[in-house]
CSV table of C-alpha atoms and ligand atoms in Angstrom, one decimal:
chain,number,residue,atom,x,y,z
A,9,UNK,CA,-11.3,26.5,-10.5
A,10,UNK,CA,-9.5,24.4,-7.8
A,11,UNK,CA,-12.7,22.5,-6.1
A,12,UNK,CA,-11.4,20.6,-3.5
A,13,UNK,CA,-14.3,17.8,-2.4
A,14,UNK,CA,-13.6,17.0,1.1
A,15,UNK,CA,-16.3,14.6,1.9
A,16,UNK,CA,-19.7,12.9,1.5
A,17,UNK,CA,-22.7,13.0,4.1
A,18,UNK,CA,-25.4,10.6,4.3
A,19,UNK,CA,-28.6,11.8,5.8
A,20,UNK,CA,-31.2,8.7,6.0
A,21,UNK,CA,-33.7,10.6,8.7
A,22,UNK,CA,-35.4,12.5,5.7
A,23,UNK,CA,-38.7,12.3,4.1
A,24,UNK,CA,-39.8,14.6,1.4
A,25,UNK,CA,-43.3,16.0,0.3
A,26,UNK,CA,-44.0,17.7,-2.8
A,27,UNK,CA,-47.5,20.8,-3.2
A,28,UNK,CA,-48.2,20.5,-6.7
A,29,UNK,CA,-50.8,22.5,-8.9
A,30,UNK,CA,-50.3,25.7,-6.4
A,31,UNK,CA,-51.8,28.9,-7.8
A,32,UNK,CA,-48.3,30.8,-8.8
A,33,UNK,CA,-49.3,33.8,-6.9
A,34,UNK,CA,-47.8,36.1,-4.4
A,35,UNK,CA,-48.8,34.4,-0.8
A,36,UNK,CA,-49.0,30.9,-1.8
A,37,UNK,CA,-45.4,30.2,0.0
A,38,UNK,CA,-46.0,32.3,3.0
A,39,UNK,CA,-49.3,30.3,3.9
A,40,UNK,CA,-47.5,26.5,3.8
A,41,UNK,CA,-45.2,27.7,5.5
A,42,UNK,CA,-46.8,29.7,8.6
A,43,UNK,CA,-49.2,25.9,8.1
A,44,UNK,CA,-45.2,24.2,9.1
A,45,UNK,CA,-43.7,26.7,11.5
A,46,UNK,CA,-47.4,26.6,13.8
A,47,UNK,CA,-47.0,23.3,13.9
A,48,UNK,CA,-43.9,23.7,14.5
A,49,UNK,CA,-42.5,21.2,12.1
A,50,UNK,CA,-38.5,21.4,11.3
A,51,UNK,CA,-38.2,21.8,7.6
A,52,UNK,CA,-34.3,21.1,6.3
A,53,UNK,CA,-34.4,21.3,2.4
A,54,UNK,CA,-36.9,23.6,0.3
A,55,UNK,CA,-36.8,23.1,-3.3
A,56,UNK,CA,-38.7,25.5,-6.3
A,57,UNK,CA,-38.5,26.1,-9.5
A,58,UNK,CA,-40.4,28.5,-11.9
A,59,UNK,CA,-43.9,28.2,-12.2
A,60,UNK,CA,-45.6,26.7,-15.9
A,61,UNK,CA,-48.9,27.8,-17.2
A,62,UNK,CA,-49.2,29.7,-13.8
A,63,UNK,CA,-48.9,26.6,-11.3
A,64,UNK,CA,-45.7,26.1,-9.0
A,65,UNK,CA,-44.6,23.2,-7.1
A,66,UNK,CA,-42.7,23.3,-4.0
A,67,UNK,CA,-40.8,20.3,-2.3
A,68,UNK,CA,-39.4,20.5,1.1
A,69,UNK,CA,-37.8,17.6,3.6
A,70,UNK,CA,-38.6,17.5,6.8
A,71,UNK,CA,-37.5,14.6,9.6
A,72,UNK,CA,-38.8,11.1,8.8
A,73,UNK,CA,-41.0,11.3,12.3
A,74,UNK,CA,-42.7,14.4,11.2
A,75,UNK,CA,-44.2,13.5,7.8
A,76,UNK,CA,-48.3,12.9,9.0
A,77,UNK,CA,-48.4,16.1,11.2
A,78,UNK,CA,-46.2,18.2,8.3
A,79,UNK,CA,-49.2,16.5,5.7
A,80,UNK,CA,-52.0,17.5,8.1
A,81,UNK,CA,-51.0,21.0,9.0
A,82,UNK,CA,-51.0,21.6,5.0
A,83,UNK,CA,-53.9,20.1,4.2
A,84,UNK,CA,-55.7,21.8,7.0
A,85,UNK,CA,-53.7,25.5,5.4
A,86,UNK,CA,-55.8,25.5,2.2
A,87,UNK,CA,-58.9,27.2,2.9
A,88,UNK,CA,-62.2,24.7,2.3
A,89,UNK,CA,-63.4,25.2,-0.7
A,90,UNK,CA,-59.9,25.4,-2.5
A,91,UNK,CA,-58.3,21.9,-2.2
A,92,UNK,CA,-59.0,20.7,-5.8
A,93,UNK,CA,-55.5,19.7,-7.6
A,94,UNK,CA,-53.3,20.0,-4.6
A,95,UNK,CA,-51.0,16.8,-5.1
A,96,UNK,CA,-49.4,15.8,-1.5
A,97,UNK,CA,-47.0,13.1,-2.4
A,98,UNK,CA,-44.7,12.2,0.5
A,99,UNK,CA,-42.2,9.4,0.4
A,100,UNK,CA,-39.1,8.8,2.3
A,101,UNK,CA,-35.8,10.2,1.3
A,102,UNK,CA,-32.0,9.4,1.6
A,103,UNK,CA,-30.4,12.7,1.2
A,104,UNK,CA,-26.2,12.4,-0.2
A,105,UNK,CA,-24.2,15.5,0.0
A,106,UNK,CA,-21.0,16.4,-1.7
A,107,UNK,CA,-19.1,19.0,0.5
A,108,UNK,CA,-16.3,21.3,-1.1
A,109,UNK,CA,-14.5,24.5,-0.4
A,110,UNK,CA,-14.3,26.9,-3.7
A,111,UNK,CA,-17.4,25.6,-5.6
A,112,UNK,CA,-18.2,28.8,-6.8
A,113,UNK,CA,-19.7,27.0,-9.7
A,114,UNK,CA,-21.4,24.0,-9.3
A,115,UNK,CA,-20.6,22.6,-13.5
A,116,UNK,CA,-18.0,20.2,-12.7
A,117,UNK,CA,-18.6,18.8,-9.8
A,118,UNK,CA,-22.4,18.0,-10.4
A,119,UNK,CA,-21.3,16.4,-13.8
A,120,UNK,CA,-18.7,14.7,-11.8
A,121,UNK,CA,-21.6,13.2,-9.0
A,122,UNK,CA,-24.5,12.9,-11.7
A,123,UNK,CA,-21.9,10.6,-13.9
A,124,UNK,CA,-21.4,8.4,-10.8
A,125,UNK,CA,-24.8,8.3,-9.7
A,126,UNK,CA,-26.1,7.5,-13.4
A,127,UNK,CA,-23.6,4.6,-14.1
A,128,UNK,CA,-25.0,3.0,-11.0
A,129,UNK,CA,-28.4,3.0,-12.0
A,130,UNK,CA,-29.2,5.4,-9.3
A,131,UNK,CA,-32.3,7.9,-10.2
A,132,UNK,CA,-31.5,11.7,-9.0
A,133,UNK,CA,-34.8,12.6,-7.4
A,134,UNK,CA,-34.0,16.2,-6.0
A,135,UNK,CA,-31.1,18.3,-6.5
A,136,UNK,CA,-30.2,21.1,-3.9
A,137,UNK,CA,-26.8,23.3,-3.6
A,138,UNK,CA,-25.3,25.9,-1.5
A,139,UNK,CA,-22.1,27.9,-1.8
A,140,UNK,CA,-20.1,24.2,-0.4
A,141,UNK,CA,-22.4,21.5,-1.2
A,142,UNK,CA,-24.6,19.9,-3.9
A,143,UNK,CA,-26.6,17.4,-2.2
A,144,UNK,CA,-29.0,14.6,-4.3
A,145,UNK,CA,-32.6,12.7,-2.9
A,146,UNK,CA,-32.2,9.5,-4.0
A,147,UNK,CA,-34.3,6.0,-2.5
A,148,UNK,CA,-33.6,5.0,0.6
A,149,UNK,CA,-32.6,1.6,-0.4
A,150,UNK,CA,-29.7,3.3,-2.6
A,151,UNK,CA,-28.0,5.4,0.3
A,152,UNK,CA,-25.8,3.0,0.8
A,153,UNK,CA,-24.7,2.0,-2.9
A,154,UNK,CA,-24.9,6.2,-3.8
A,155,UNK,CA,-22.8,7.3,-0.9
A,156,UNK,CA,-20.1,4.4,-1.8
A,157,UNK,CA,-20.0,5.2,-5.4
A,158,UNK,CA,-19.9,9.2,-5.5
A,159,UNK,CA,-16.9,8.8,-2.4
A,160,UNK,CA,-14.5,6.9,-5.2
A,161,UNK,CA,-15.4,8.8,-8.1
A,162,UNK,CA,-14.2,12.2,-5.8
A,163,UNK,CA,-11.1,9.8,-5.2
A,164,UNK,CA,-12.1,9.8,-1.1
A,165,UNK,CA,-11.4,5.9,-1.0
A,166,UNK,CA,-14.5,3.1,-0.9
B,19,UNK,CA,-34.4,27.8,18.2
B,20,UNK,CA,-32.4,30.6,18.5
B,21,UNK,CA,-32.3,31.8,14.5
B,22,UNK,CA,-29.8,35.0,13.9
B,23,UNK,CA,-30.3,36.6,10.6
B,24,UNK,CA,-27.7,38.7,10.1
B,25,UNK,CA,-27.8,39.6,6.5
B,26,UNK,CA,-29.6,39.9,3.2
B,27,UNK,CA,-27.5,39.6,0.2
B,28,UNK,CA,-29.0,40.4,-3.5
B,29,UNK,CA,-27.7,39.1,-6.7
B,30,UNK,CA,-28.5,40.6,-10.1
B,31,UNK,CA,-26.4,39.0,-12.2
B,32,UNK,CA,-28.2,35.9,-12.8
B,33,UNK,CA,-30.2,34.1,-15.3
B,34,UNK,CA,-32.5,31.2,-14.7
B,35,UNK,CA,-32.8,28.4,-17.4
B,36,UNK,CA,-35.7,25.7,-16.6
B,37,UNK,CA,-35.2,22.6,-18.8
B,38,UNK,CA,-38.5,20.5,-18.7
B,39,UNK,CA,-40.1,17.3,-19.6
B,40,UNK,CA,-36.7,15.5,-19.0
B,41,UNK,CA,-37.0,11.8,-18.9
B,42,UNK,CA,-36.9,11.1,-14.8
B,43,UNK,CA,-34.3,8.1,-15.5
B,44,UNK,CA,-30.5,7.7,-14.3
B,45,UNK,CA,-28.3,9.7,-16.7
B,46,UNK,CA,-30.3,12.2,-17.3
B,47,UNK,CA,-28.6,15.0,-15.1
B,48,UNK,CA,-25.3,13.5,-16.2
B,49,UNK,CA,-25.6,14.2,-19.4
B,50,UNK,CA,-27.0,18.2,-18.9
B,51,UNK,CA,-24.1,18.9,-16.3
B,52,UNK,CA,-21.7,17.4,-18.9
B,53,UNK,CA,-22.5,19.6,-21.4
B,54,UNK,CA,-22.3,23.0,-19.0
B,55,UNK,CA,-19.1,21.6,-17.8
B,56,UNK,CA,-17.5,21.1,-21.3
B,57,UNK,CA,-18.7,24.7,-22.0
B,58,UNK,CA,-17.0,25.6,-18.9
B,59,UNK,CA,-20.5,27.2,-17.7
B,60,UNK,CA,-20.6,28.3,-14.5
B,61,UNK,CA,-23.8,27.2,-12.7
B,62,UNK,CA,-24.6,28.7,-9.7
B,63,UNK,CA,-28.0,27.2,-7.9
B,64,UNK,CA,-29.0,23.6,-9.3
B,65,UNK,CA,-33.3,22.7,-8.0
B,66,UNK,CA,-35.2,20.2,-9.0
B,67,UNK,CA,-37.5,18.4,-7.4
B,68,UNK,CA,-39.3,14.6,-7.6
B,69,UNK,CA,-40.7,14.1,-11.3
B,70,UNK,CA,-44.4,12.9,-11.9
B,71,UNK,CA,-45.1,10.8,-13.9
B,72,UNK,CA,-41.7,9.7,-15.4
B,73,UNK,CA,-41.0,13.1,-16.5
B,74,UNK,CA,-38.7,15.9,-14.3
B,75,UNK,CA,-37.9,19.3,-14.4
B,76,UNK,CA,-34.5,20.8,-13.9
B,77,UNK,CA,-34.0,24.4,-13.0
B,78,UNK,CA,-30.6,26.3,-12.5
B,79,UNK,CA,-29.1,29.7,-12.8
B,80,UNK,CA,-25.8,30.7,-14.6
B,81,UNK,CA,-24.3,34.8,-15.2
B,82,UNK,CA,-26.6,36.9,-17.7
B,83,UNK,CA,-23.9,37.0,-20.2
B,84,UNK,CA,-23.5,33.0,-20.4
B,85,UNK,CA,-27.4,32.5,-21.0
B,86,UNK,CA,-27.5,32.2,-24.5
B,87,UNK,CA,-23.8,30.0,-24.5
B,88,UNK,CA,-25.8,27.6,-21.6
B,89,UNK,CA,-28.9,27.1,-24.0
B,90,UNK,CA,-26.8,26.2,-27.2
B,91,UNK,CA,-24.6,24.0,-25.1
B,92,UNK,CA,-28.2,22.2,-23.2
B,93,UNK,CA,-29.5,21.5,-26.9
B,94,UNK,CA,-26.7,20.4,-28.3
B,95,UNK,CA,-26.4,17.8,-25.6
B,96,UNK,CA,-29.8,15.8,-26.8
B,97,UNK,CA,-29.3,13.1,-29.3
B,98,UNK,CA,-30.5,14.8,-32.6
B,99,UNK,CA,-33.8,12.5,-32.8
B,100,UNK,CA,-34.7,13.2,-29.1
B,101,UNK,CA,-35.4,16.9,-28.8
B,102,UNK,CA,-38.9,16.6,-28.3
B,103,UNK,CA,-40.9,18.0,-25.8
B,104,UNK,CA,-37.6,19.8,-24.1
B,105,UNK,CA,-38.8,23.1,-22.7
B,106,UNK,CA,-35.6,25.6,-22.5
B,107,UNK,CA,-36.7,29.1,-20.9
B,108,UNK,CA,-34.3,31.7,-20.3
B,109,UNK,CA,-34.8,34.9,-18.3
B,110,UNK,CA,-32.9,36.8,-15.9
B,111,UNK,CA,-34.0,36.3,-12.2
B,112,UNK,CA,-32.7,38.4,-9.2
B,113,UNK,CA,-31.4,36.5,-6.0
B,114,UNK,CA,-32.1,37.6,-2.9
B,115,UNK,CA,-30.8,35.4,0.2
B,116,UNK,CA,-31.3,35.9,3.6
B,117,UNK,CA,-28.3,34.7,5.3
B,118,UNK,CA,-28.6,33.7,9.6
B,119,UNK,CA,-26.4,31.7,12.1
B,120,UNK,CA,-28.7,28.2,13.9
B,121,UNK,CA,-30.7,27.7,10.9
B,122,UNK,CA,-30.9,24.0,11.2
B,123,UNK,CA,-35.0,24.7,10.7
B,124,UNK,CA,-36.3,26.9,7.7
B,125,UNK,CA,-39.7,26.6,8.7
B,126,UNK,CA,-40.0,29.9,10.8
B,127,UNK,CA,-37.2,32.4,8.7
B,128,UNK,CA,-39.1,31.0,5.6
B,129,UNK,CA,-43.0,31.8,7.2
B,130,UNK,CA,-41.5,35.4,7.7
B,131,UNK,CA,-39.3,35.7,4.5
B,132,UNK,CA,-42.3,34.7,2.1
B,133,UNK,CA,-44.8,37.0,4.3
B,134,UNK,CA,-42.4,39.9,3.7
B,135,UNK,CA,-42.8,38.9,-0.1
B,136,UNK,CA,-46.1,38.4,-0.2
B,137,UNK,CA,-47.1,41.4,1.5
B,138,UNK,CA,-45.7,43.7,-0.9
B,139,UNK,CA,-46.9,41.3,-3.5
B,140,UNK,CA,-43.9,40.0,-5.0
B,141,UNK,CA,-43.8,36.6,-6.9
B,142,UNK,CA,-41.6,34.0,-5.7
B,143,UNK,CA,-40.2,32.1,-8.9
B,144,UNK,CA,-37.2,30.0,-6.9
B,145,UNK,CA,-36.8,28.8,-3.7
B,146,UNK,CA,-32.8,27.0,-2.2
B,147,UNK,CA,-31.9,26.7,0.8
B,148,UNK,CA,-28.6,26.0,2.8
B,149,UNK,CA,-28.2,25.3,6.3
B,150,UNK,CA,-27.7,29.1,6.8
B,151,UNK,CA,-29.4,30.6,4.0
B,152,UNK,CA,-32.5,30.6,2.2
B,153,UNK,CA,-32.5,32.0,-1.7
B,154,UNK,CA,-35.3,33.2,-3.5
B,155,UNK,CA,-35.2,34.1,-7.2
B,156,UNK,CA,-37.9,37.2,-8.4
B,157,UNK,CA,-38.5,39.4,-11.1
B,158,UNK,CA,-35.2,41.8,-11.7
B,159,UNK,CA,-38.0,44.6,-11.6
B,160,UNK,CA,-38.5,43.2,-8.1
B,161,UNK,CA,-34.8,43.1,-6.7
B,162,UNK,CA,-34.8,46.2,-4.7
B,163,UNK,CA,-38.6,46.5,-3.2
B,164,UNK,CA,-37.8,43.0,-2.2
B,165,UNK,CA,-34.5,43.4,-0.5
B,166,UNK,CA,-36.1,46.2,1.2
B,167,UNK,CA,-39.3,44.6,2.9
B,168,UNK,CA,-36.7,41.5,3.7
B,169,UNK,CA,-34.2,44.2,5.8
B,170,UNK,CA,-37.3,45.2,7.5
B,171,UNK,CA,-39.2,41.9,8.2
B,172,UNK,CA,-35.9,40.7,9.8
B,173,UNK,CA,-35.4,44.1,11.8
B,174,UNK,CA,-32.7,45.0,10.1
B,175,UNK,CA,-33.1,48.2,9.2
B,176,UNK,CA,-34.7,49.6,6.0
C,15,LIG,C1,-45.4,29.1,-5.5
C,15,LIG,C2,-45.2,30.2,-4.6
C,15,LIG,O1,-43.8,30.3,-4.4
C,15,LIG,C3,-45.7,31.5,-5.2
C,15,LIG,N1,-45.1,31.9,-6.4
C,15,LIG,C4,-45.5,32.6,-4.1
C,15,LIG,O2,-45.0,33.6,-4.3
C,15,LIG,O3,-45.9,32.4,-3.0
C,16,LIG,C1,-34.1,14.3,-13.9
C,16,LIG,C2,-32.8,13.7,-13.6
C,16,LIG,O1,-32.3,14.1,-12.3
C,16,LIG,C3,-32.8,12.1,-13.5
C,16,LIG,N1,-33.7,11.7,-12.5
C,16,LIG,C4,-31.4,11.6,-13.3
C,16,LIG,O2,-31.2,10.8,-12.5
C,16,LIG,O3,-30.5,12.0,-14.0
């Protein structure tokens, strides 16, 4: 298909958290996040896969400012007596974003930014996409070197 | 802020494949994408989130009928001595997206998207958002009961 890449984005503002060890179950999701929206925290990526052996993890990003109040309010959703195994890891996040029109399918244009990415020693550490975009977390000390080398391997200059 | 849904949209059509215990090193991603790509596998959602402790889980969906085509080509990809360890699971997934205009913030459409879910007690097995969408993958058996509560928990109808 013709995928035309028309640019790169570099968000640096982001910090991600990851809930591991939640119980797979209907209404885990819908109490973290009624925990974020009351506290009215601005959540921009969420990430989940399938549960394994009946635990989940979510990840979500939310702005750099709001990462002890977005820890609190989920800390303080999990009722008492049932905080045992819940992993809060939160770390700071560059987010780099590969926009195109006509990605219907993601295949050659992820292989395309995971090739650059891995021949610059750069770890993926999330992977998100949408209907125009495929966007990577890598460290925030590798924005910079990420966001150079995925703009010449989609030929848009250094 | 002033969120519009304006739509759900349901896909049936899909299968999710959720490759695990992946060394959480650069190249990794490279070389699955590569080998969907050179299958000419159409992927359509790409999640993964951080890995813990050095190992990473990748998650993505591709049509039913290429399910079988995307696991042989994922195998085949691993050196011969390496295969250890690499969980493939298969199984078809429906999509259900709610799609709304000013959604720089998921954390108030999610709150109500995953209450609507977990109200009529509906497992949520993926979770990818856009800026003006939010996906969630569910059990086929699911599809319809869940696009239904979703109309309604948006006011959109039944
Ligand atoms: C983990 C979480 O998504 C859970 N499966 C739920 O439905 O809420
Ligand atoms: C798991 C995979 O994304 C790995 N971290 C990579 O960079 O390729």
């Amino acid at each position: 298909e013709d995928v035309v890449v028309s640019g790169v984005a570099l968000d640096k503002n982001q910090a991600r958290i990851v809930v591991s060890d939640l119980p797979d179950r209907p209404g885990t999701a819908a109490m973290l996040f009624n925990a974020l929206a009351g506290a009215g925290i601005s959540v921009d990526t969420i990430v989940q896969g399938p549960g394994i052996d009946g635990k989940a993890r979510m990840t979500f990003t939310v702005p750099r400012e709001d990462i002890y109040r977005a820890e609190k309010a989920l800390k303080e959703s999990f009722p008492d007596d049932d905080f045992s195994g819940r992993v809060f890891e939160a770390y700071e996040i560059a987010k780099v974003s590969v926009v195109g029109v006509g990605m219907r399918s993601h295949s050659g244009v992820a292989a395309t930014l995971f090739d650059a990415l891995a021949e610059a020693g750069i770890n993926i550490q999330l992977v998100s996409t949408s209907e125009i975009k495929i966007s990577v977390g890598v460290e925030p000390d590798d924005a910079e070197e990420a966001t150079r080398v995925v703009h010449k391997a989609f030929g848009l200059g250094e």
